[in-house]
Coordinates of C-alpha atoms and ligand atoms in Angstrom, one line a residue:
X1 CA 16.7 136.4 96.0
X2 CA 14.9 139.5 96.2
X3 CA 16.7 142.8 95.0
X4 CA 14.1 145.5 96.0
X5 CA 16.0 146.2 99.4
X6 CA 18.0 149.0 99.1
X7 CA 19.7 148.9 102.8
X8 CA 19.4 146.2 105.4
X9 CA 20.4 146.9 108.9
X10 CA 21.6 144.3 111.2
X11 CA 21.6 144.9 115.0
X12 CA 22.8 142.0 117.3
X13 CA 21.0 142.2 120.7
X14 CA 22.0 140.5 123.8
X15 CA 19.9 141.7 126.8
X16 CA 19.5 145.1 125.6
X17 CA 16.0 146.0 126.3
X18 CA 16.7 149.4 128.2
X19 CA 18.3 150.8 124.7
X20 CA 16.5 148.6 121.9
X21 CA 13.6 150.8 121.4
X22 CA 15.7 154.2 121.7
X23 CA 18.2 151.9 119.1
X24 CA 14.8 151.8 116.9
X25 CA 13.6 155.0 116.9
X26 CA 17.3 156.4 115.5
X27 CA 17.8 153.9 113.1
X28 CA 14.3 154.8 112.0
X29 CA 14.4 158.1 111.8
X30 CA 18.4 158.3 110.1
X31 CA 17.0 155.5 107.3
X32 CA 13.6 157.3 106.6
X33 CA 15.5 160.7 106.2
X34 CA 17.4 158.7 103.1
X35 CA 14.4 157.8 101.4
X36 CA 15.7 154.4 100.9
X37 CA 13.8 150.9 101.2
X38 CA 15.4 149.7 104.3
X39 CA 14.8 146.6 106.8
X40 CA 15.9 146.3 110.3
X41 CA 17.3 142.9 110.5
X42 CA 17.3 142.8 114.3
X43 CA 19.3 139.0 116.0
X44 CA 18.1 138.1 119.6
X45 CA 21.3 136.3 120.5
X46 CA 19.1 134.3 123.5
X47 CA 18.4 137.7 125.6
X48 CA 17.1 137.0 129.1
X49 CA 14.8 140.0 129.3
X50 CA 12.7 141.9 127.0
X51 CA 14.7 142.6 123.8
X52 CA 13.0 140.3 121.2
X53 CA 9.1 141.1 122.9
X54 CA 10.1 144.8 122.5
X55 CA 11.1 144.3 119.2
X56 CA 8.3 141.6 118.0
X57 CA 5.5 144.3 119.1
X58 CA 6.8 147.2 117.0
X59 CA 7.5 144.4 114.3
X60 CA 3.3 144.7 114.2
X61 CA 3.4 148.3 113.3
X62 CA 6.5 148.7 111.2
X63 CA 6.9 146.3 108.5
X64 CA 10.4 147.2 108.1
X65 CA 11.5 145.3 110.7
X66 CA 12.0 141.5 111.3
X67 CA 13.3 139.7 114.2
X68 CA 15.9 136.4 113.9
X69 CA 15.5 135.3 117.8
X70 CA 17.9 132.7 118.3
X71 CA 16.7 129.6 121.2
X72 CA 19.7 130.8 123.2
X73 CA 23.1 132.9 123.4
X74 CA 25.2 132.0 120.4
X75 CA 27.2 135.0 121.1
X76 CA 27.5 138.6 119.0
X77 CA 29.7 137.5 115.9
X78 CA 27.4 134.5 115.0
X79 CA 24.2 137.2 116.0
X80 CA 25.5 138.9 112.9
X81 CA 26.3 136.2 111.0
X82 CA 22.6 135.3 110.9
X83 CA 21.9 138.7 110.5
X84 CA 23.7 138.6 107.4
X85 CA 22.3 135.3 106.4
X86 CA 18.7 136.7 106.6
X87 CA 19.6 139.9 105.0
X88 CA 17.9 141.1 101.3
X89 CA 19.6 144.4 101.1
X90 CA 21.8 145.4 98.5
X91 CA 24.3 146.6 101.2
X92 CA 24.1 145.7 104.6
X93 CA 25.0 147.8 107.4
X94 CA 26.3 146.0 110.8
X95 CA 25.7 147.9 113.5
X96 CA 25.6 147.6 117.6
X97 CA 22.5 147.7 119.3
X98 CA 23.7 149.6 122.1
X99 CA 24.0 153.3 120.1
X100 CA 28.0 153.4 120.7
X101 CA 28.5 153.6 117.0
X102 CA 26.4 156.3 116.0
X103 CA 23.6 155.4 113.3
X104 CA 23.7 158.8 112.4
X105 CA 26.5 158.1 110.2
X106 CA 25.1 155.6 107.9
X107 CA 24.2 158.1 105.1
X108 CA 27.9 158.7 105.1
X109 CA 28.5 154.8 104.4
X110 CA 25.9 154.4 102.1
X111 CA 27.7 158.0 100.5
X112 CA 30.9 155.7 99.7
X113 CA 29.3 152.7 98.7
X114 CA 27.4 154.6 95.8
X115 CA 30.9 155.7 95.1
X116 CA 31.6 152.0 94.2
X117 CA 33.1 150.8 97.6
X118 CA 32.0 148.1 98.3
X119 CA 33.0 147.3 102.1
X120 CA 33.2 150.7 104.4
X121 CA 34.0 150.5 107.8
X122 CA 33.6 152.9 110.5
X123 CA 36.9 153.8 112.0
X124 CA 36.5 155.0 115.5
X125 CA 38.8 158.2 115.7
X126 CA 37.9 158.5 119.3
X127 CA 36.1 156.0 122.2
X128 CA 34.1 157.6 124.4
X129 CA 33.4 155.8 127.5
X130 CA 35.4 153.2 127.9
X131 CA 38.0 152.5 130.3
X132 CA 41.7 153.0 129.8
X133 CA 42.4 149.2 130.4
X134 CA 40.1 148.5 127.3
X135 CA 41.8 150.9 125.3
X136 CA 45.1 150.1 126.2
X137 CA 44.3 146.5 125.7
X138 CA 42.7 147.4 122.5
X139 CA 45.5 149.7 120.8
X140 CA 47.9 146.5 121.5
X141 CA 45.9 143.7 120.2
X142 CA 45.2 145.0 117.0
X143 CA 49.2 146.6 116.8
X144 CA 49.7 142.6 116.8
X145 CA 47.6 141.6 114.9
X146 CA 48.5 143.2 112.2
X147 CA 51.8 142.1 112.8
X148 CA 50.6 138.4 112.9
X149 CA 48.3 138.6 110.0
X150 CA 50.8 141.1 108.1
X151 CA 48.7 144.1 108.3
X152 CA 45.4 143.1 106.9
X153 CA 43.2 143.9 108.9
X154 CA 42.4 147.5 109.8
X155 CA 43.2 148.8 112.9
X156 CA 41.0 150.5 115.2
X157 CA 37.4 149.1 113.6
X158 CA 34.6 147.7 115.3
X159 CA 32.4 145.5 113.5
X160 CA 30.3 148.8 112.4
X161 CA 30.3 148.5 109.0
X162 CA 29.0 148.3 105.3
X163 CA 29.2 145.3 102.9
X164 CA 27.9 145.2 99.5
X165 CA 25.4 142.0 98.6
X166 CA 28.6 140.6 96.6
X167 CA 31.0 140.5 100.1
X168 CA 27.7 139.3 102.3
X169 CA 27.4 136.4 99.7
X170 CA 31.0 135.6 99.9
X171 CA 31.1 136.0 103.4
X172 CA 28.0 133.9 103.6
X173 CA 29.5 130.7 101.5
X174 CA 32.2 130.5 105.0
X175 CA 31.5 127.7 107.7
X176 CA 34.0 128.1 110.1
X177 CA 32.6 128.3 113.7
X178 CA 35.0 130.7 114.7
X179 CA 34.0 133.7 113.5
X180 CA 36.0 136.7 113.3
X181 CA 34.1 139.0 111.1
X182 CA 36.5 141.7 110.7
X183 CA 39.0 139.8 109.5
X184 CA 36.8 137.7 107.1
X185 CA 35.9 140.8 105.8
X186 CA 39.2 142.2 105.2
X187 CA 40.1 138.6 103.6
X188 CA 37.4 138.6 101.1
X189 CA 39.0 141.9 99.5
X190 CA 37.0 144.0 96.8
X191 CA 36.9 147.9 97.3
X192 CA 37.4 148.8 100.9
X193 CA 37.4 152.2 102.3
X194 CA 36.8 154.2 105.7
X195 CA 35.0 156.8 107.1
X196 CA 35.9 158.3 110.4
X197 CA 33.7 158.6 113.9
X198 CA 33.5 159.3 117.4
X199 CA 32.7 156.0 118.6
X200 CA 29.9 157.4 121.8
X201 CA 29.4 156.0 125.3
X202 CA 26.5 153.1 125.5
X203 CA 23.3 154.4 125.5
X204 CA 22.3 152.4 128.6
X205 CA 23.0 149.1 130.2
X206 CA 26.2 147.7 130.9
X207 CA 28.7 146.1 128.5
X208 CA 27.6 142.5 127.2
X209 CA 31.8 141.3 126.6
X210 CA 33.0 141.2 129.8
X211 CA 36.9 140.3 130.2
X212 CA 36.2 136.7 129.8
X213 CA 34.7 136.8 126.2
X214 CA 36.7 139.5 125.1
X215 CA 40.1 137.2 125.7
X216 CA 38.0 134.5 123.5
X217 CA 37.2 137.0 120.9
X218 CA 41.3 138.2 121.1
X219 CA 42.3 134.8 120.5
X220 CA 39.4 134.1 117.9
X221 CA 40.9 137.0 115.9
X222 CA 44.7 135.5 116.1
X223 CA 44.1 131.9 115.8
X224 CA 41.8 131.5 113.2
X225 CA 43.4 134.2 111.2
X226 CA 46.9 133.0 111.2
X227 CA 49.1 129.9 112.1
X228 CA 52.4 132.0 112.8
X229 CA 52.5 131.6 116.5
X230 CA 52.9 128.0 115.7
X231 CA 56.2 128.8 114.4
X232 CA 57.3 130.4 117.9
X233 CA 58.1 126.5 118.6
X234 CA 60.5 126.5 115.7
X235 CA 61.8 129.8 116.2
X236 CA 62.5 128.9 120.2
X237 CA 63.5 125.8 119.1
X238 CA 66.3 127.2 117.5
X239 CA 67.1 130.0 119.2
X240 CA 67.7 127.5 122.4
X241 CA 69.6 124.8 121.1
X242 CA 71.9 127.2 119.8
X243 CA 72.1 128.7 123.4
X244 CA 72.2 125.3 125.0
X245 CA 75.3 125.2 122.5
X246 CA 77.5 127.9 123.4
X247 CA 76.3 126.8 127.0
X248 CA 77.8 123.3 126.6
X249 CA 81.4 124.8 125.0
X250 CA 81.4 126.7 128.4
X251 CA 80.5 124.0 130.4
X252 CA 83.3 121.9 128.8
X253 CA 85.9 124.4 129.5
X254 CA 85.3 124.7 133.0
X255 CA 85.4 120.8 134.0
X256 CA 88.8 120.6 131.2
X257 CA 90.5 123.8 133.2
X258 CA 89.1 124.9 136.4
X259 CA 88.3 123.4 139.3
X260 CA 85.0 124.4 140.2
X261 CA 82.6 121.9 138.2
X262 CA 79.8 121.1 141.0
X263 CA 78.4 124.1 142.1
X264 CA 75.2 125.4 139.8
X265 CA 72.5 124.2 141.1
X266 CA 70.6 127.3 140.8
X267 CA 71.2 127.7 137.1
X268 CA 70.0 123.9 136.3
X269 CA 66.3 124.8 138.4
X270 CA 66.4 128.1 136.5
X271 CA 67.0 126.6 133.0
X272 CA 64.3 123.6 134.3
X273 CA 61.6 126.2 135.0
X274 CA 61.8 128.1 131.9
X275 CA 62.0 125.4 129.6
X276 CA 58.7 123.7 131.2
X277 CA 57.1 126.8 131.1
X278 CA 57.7 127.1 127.1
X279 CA 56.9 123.7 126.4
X280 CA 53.9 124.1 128.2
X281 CA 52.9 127.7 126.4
X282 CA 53.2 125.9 123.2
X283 CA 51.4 123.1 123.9
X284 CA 48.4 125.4 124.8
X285 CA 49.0 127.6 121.4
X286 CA 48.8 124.1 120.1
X287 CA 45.6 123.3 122.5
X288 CA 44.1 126.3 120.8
X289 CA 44.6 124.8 117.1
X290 CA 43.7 121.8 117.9
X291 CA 39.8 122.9 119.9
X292 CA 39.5 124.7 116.7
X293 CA 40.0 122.1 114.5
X294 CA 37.7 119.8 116.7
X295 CA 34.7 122.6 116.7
X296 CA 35.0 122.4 113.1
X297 CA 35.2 118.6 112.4
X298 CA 31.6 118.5 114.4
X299 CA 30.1 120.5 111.8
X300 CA 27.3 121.4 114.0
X301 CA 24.8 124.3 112.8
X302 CA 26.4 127.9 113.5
X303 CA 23.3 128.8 115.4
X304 CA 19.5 127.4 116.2
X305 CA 16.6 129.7 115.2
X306 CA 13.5 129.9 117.1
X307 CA 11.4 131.9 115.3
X308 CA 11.8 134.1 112.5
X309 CA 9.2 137.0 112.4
X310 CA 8.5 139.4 109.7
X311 CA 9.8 137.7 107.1
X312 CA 7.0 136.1 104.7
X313 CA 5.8 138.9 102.9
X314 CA 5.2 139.6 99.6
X315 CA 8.6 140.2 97.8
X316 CA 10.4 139.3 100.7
X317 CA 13.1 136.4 101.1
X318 CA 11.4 133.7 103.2
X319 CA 13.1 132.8 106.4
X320 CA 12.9 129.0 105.5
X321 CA 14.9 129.7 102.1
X322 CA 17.5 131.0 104.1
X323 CA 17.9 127.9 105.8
X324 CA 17.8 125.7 102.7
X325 CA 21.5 124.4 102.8
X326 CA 23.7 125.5 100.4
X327 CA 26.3 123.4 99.0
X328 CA 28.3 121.5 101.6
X329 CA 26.8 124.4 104.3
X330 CA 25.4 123.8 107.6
X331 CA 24.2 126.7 109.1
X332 CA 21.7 127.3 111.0
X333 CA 18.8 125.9 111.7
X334 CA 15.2 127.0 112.4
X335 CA 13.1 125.4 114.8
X336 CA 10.1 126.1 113.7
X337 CA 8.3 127.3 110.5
X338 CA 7.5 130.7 110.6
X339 CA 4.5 132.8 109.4
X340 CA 4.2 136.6 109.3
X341 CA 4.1 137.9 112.4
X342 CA 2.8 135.7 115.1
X343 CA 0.7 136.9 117.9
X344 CA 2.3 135.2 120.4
X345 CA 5.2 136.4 118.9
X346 CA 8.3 136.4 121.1
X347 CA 6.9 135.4 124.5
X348 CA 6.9 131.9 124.3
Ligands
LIG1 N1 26.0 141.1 121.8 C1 25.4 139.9 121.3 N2 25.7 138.7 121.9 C2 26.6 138.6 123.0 C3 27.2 139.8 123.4 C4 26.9 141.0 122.8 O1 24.6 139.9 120.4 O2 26.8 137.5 123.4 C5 25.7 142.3 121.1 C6 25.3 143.4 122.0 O3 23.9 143.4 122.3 C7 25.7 144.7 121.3 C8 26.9 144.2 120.5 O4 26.9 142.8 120.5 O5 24.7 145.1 120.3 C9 28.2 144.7 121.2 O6 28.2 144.3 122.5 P1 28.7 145.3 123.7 O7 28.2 146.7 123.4 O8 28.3 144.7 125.0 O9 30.3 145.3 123.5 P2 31.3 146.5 123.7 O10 30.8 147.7 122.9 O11 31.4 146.7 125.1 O12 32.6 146.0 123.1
LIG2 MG1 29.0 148.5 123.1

């Protein structure tokens, strides 16, 4: 694999055309002003609209960029899984296209990791921009998560970060479908550290998780990192035959001593109600383990690659030898084969 590289950049894109070329021009500018050899390893996660022309026609001009465009929406995490599949970079910097995390503050990442860190992530000391419900929800989830997955994961961080080659190739030897980068990250280990910024409003456009996938991501990030709510069966278990218990001791004293044994029918519905409604939440936390299990068992390809632009050059890693399978891996799978950059490029 190629080492000349210095930085690759991955941007995931979903429908993102109003921001994409503003997302180029910054990225540019920041990465030129290093003096590094960079690429801009930009996914089209299946975009409806302009995203991956945009991007294919400046691919013409600046061979720094190259283009993964995906024959439909895979969703973000896979997006930067290929990313980081197609990457050549020596570190590899993950980054959203729509200019909420700054890319102004690369240099600082790329600062640590000639330190000798080999994973910094951004930390978002404040959010602008969002609404209270998505903070709120946000500060909570990752509160327990950490409590779930005993504080591995850090709190508060996007997926804007930077991985050394070493962590992208570990990260790249994992199959599982259900990707929850952060935590795979923080899993792999080596040298992590932080640096701190403002995390900004989007540039333009509207956000691309609405409640719906966010939920999926949330439980993503719980139940393929951790099988402790399982044991909330076991715990309940426990905790309600012991109840049921001290329930039956009382229930025998009143029909040994008192007269009033029939009345209660209240109390049975209650106890009725709640104990279907536990059975059934663990049955779903079970559901949950279960889909998971069945998505893996499939085995089918993490994603499907149209076309691959920008790719072939001289000293570059082809986009097919990406795609050769490594051992027992199924990843993705490109359509087509892909020369340099194709004329039609993009608008087929
Ligand atoms: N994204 C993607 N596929 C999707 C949804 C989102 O590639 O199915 C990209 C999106 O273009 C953006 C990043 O993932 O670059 C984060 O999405 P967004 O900004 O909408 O999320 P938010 O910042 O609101 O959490
Ligand atoms: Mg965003």
């Amino acid at each position: 694999m190629d080492r000349d590289i210095v930085c690759s950049i991955v941007v995931p894109m979903y429908n993102e055309e109003e921001v994409i070329e503003e997302t180029y021009k910054r990225l540019k500018k920041v990465m030129d002003e290093t003096g590094e050899t960079y690429e801009l390893v930009f996914v089209n996660d299946g975009s409806r609209d302009r995203s991956a022309e945009i991007i294919a026609d400046l691919a013409r001009t600046d061979e720094n960029i190259r283009l993964v465009d995906f024959s439909r929406n895979f969703g973000h995490q896979i997006a930067v899984t290929a990313g980081l599949d197609y990457s050549a970079g020596q570190a590899i910097v993950i980054i959203d296209a729509d200019l909420q995390d700054p890319p102004e503050v690369i240099p600082r990442m790329l600062e640590k990791w000639r330190e000798g860190y080999e994973v910094v992530y951004g930390k978002r000391i404040k959010r602008h921009g969002e609404t209270v419900f998505k903070k709120v929800t946000a500060f909570f989830y990752y509160r327990i998560l950490a409590m779930l997955t005993n504080d591995k994961i850090p709190k508060d961080t996007g997926d804007f970060r930077l991985i050394d080659r070493k962590v992208c190739d570990a990260m790249t030897s994992f199959n599982e479908r259900n990707r929850f980068l952060r935590g795979m990250i923080s899993w792999v280990g080596f040298r992590q550290t932080a640096v701190e910024y403002v995390r900004d409003e989007r540039f333009a456009g509207e956000t691309k998780y609405p409640l719906k996938k966010m939920l999926r991501f949330a439980a993503d990030g719980i139940f393929s990192f951790t099988y402790k709510p399982l044991k909330l069966a076991t715990y309940l278990g426990f905790i309600l035959s012991i109840s049921g218990f001290i329930y039956l001791l009382y229930v025998l004293y009143q029909a040994l001593f008192t007269d009033n044994t029939v009345s209660g029918w209240a109390s049975t519905i209650g106890v009725n109600i709640i104990f279907n409604g536990i059975t059934l939440i663990i049955l779903g936390i079970i559901g949950e383990y279960v889909g998971r299990i069945y998505e893996e068992v499939k085995g089918r390809p993490l994603y499907i690659v149209r076309q691959a632009i920008g790719f072939d050059k001289e000293g570059q890693k082809s986009a097919k030898e990406v795609d050769k399978p490594k051992a027992n891996n199924h990843r993705g799978i490109l359509a087509e084969e892909t020369e340099e950059i194709k004329e039609d490029a993009g608008d087929e």
